[in-house]
mmCIF file with all atom_site columns, C-alpha atoms in Angstrom:
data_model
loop_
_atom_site.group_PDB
_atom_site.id
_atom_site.type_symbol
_atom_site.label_atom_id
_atom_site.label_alt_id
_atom_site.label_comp_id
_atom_site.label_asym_id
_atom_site.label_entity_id
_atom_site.label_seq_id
_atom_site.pdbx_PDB_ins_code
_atom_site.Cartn_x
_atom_site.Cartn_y
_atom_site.Cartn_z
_atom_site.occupancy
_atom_site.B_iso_or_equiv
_atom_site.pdbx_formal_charge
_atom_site.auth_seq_id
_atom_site.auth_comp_id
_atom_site.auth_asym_id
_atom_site.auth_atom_id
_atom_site.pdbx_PDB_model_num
ATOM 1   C CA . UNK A 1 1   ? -44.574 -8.440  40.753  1.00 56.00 ? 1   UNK A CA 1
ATOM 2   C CA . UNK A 1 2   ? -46.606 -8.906  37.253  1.00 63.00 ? 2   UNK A CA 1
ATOM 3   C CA . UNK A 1 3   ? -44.358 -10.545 34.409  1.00 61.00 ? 3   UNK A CA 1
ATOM 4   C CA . UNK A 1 4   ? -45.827 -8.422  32.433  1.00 63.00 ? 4   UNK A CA 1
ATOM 5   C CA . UNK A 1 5   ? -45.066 -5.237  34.906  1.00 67.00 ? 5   UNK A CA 1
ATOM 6   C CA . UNK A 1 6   ? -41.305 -6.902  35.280  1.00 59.00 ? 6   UNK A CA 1
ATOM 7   C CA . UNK A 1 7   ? -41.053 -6.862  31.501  1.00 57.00 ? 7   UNK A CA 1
ATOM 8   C CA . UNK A 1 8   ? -42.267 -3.560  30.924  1.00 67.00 ? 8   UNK A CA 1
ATOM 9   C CA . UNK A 1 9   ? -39.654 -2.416  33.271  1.00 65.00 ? 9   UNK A CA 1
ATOM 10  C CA . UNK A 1 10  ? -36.353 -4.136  32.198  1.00 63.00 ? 10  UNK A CA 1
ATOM 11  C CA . UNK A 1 11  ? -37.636 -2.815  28.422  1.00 65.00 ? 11  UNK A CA 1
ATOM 12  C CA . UNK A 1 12  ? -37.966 1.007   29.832  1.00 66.00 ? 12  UNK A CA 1
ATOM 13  C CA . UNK A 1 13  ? -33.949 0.226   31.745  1.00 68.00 ? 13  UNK A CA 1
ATOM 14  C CA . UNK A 1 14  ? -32.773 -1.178  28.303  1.00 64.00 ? 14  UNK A CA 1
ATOM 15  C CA . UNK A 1 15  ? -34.190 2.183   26.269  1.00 61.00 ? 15  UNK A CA 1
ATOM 16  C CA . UNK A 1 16  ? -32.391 4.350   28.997  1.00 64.00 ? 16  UNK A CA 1
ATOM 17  C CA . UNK A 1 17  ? -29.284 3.030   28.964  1.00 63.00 ? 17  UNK A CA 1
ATOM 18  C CA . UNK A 1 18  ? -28.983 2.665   25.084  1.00 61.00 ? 18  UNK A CA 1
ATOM 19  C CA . UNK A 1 19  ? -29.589 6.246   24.968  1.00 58.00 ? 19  UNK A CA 1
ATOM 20  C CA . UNK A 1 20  ? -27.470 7.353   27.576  1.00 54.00 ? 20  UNK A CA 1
ATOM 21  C CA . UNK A 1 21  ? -24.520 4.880   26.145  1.00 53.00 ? 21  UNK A CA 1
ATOM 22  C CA . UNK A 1 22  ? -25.633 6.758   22.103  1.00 52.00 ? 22  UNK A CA 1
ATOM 23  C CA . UNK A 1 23  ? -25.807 10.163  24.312  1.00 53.00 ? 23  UNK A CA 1
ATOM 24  C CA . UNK A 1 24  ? -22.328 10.077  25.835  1.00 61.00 ? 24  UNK A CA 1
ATOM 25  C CA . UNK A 1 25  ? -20.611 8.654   22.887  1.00 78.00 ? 25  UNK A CA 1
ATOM 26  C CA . UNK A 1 26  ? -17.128 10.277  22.520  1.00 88.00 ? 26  UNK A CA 1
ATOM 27  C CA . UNK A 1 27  ? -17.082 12.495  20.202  1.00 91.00 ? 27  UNK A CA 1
ATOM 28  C CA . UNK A 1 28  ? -13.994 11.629  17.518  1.00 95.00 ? 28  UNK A CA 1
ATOM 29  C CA . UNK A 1 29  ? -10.859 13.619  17.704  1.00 95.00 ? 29  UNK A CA 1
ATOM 30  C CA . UNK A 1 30  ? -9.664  15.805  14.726  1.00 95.00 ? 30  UNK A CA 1
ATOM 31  C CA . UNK A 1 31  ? -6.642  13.540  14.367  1.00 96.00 ? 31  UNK A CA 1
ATOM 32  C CA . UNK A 1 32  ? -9.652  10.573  14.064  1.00 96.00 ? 32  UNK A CA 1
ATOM 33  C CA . UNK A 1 33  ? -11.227 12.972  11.823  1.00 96.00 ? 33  UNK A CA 1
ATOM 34  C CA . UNK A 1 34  ? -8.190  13.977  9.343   1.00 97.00 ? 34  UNK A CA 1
ATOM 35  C CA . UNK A 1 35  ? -7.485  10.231  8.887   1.00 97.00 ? 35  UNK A CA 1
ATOM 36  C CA . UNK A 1 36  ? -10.944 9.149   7.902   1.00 96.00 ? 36  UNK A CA 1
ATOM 37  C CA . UNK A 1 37  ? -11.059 12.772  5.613   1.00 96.00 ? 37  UNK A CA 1
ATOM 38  C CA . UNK A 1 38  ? -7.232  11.883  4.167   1.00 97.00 ? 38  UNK A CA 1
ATOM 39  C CA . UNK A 1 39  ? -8.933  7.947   3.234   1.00 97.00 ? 39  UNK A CA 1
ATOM 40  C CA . UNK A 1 40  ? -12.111 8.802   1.704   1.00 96.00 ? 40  UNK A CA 1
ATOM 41  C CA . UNK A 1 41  ? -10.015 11.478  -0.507  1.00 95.00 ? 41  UNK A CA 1
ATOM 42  C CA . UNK A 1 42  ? -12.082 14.719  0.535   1.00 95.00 ? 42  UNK A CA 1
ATOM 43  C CA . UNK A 1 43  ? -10.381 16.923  -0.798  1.00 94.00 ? 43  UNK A CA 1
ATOM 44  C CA . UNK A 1 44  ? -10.035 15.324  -3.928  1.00 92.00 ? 44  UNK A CA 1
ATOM 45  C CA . UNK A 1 45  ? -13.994 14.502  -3.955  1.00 89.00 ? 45  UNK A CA 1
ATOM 46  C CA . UNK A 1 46  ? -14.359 18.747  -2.988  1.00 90.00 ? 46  UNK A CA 1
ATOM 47  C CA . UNK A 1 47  ? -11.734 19.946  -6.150  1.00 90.00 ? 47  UNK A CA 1
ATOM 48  C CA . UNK A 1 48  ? -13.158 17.605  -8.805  1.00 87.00 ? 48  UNK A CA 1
ATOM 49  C CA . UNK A 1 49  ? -17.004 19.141  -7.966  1.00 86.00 ? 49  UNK A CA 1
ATOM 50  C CA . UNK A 1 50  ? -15.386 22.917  -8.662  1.00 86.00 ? 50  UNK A CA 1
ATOM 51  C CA . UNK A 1 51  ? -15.398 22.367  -12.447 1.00 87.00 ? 51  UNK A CA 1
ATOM 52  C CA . UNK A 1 52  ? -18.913 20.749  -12.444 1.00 85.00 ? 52  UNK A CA 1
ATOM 53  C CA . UNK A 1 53  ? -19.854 24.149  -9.876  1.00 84.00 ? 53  UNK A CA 1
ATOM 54  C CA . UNK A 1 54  ? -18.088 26.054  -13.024 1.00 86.00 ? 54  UNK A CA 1
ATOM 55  C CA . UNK A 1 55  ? -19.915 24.203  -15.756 1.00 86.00 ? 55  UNK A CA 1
ATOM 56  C CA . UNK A 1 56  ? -23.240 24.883  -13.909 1.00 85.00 ? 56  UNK A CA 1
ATOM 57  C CA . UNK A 1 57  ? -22.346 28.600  -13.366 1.00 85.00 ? 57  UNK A CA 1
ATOM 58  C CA . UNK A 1 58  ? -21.934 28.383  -17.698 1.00 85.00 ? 58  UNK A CA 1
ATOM 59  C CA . UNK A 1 59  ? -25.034 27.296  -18.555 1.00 87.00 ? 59  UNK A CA 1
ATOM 60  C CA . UNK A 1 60  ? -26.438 29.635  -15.935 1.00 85.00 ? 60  UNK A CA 1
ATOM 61  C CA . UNK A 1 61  ? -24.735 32.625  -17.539 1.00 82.00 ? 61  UNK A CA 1
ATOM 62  C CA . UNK A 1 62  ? -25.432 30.908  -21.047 1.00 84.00 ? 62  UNK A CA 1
ATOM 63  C CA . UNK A 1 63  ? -29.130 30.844  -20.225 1.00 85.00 ? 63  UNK A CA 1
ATOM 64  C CA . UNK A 1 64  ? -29.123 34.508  -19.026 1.00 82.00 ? 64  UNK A CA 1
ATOM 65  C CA . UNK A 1 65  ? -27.915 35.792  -21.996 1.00 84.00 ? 65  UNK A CA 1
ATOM 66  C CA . UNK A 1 66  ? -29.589 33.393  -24.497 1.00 83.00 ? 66  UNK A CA 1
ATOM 67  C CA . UNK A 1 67  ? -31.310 35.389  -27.528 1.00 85.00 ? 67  UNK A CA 1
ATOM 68  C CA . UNK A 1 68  ? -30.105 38.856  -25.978 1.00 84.00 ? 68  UNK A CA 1
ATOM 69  C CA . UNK A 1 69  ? -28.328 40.564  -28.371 1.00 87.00 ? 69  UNK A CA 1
ATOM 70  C CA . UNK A 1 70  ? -25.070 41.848  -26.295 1.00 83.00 ? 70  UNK A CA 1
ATOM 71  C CA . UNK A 1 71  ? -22.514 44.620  -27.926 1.00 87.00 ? 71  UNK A CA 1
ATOM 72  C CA . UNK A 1 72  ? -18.728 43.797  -27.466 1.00 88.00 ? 72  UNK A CA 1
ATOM 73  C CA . UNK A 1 73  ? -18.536 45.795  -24.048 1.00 90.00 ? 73  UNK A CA 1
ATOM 74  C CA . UNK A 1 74  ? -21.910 43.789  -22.217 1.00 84.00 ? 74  UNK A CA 1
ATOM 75  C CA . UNK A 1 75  ? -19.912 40.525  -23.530 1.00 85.00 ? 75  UNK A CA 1
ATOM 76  C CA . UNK A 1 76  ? -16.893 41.319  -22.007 1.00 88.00 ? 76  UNK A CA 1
ATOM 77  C CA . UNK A 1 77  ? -18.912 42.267  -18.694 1.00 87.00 ? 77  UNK A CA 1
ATOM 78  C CA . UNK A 1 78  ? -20.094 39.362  -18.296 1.00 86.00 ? 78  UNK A CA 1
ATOM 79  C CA . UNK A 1 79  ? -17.429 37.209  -18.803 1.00 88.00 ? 79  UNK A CA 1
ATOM 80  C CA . UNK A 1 80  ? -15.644 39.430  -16.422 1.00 92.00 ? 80  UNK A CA 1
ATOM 81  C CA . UNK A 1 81  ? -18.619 38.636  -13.924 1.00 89.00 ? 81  UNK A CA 1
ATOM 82  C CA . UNK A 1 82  ? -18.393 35.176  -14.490 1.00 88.00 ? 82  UNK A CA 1
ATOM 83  C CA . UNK A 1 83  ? -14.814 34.952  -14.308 1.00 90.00 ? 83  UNK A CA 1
ATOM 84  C CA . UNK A 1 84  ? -15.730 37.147  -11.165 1.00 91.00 ? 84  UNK A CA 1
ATOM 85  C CA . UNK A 1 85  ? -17.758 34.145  -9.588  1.00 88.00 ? 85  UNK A CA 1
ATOM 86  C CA . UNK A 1 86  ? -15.354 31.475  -10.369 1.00 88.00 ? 86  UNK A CA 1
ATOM 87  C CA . UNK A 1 87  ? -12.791 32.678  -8.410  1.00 90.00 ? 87  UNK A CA 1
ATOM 88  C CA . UNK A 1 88  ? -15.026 33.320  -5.712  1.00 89.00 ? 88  UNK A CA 1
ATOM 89  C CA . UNK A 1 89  ? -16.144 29.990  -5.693  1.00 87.00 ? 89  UNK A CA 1
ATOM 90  C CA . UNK A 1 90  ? -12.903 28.446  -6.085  1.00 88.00 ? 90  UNK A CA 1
ATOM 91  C CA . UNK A 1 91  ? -11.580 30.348  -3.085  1.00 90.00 ? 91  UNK A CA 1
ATOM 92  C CA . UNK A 1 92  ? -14.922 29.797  -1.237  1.00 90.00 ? 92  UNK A CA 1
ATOM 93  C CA . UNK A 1 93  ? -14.481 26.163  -1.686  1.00 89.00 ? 93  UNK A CA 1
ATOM 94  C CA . UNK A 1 94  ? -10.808 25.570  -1.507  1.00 92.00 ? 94  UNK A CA 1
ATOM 95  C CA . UNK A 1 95  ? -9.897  22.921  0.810   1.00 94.00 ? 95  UNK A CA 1
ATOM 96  C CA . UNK A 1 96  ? -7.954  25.124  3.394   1.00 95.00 ? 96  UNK A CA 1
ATOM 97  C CA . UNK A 1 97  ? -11.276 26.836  3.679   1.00 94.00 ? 97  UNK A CA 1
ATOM 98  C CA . UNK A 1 98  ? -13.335 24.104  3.937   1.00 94.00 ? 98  UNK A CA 1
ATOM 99  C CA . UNK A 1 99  ? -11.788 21.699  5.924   1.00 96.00 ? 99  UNK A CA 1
ATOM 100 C CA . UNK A 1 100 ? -12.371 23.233  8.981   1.00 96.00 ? 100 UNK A CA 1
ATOM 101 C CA . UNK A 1 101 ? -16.243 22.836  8.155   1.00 96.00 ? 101 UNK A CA 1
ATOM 102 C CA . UNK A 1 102 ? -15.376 19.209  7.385   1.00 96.00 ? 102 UNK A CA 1
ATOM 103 C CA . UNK A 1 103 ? -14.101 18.917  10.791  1.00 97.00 ? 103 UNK A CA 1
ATOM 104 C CA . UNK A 1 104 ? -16.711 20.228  12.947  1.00 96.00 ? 104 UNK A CA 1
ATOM 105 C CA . UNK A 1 105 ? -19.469 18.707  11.013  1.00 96.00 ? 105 UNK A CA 1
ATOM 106 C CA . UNK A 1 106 ? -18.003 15.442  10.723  1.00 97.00 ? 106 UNK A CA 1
ATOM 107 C CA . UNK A 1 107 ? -17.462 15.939  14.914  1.00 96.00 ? 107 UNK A CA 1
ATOM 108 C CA . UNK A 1 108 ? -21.394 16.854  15.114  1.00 95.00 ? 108 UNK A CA 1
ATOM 109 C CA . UNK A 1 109 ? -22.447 14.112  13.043  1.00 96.00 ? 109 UNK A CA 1
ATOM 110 C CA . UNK A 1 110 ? -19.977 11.355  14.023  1.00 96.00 ? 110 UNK A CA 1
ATOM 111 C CA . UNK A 1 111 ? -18.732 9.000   17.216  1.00 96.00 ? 111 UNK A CA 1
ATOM 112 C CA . UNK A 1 112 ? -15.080 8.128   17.571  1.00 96.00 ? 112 UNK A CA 1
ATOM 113 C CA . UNK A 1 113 ? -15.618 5.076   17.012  1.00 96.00 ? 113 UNK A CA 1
ATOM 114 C CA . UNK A 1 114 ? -17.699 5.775   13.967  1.00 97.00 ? 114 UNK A CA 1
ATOM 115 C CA . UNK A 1 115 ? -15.227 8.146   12.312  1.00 97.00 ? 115 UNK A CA 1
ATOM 116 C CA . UNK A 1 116 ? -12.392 5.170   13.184  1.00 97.00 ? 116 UNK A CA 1
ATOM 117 C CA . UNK A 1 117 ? -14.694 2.350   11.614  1.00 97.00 ? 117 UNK A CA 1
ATOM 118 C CA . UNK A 1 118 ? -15.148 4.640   8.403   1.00 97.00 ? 118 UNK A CA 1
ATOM 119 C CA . UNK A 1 119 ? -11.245 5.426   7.850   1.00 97.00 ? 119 UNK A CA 1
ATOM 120 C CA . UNK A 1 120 ? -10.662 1.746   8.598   1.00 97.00 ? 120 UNK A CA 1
ATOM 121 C CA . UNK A 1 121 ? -12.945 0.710   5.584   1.00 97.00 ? 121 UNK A CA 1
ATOM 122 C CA . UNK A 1 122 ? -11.351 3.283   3.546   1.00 96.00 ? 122 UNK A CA 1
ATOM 123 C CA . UNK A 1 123 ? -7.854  2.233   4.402   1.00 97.00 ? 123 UNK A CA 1
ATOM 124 C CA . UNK A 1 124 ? -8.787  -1.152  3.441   1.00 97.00 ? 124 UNK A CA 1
ATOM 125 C CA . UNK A 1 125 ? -8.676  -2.787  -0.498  1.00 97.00 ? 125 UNK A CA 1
ATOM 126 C CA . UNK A 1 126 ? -12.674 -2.897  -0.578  1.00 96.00 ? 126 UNK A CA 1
ATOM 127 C CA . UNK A 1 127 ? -13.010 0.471   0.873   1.00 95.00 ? 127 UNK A CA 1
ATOM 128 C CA . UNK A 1 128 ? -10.575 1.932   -2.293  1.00 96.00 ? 128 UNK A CA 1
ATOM 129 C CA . UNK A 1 129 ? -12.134 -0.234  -4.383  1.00 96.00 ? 129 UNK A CA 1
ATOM 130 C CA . UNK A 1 130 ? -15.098 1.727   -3.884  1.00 94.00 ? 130 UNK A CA 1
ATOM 131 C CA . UNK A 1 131 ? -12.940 4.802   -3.835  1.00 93.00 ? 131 UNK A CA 1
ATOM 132 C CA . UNK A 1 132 ? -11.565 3.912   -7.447  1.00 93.00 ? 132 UNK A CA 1
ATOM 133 C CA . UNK A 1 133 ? -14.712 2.824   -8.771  1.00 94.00 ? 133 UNK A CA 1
ATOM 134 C CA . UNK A 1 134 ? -17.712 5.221   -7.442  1.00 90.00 ? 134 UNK A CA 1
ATOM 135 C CA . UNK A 1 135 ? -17.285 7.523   -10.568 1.00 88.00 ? 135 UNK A CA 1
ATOM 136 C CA . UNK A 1 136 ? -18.121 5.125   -12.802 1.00 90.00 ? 136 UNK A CA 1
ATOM 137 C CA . UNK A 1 137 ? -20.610 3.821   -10.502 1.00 91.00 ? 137 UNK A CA 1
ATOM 138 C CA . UNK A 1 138 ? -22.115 6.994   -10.450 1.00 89.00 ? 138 UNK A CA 1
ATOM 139 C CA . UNK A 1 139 ? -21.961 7.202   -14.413 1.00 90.00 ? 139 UNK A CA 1
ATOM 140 C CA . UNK A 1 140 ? -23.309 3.798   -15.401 1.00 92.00 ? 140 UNK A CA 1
ATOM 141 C CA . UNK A 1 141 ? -26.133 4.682   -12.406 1.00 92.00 ? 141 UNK A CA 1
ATOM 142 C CA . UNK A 1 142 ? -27.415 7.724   -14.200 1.00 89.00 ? 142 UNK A CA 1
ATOM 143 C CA . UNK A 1 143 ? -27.161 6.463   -17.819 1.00 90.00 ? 143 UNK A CA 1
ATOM 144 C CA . UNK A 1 144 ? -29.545 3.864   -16.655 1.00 92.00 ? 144 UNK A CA 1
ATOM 145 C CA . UNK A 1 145 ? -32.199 5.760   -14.921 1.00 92.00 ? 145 UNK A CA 1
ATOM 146 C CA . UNK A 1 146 ? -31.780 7.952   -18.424 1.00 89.00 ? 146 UNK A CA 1
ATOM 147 C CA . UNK A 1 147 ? -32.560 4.440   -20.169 1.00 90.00 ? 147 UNK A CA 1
ATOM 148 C CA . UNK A 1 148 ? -35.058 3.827   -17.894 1.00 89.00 ? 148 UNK A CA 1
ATOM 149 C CA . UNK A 1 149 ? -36.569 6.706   -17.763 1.00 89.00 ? 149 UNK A CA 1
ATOM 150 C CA . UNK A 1 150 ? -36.922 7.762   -21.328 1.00 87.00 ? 150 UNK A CA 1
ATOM 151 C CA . UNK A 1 151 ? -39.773 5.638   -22.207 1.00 84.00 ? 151 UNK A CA 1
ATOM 152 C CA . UNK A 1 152 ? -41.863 6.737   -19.820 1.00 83.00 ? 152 UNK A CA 1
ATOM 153 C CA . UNK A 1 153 ? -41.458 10.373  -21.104 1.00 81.00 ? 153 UNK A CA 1
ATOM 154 C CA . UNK A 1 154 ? -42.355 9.495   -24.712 1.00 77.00 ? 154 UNK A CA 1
#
């Protein structure tokens, strides 16, 4: 046989039985899953975005009713509509709701030994480090794509 043919095949065999081994990966177990959701804080994460979904939902409303002259009653309407969707959200989005939704798409997404990897790094001092320290990550990132950016605007 070819070296070249006898390469060709042993590279086809290799393909095959990486995907079947990626294919028939065990899916991770919800106890697998509620540890690696309980370390990363998701629920925490999920109920400090609700006042930043609220905020939005403001400036929505505010922008709606900007330079519209409302009487006392169409004010009180739409606070009452905007209280309205708050609570819907909040209820929507409550962890007790969405955890479920947590589970099964962490399931689809995730091996077991993926999900067990993840909590382990989150269990760990670097992976609360990065816990601790993402918000102001996240802060310091977008004040300096703001500073960066602003020149280019001018």
């Amino acid at each position: 046989m070819p070296r070249r043919t006898l390469l060709r095949k042993l590279l086809v065999g290799a393909c095959l039985a990486l995907c079947a081994a990626t294919a028939f990966a065990a899916p991770p177990s919800d106890a697998d899953i509620e540890r690696l959701l309980k370390a990363s804080r998701a629920e925490s994460m999920l109920n400090a975005i609700l006042p930043q979904m609220e905020a939005l939902q403001r400036q929505q409303f505010d922008q709606l009713t900007a330079g519209k002259p409302l009487s006392a009653e169409q004010k009180a309407e739409v606070d009452r509509i905007q209280s309205r969707t708050n609570e819907i959200v909040r209820t929507s989005l409550a962890w007790e709701e969405m955890r479920p939704l947590y589970v099964d798409v962490y399931k689809k997404t995730f091996t077991s030994e993926e999900v067990k990897a993840m909590a382990k790094f989150y269990e760990s001092p670097a992976g609360k480090s990065l816990l601790e320290k993402t918000p102001a990550l996240m802060q310091n990132l977008m004040l300096a794509i703001q500073q960066k950016m602003i020149p280019m605007l001018e």
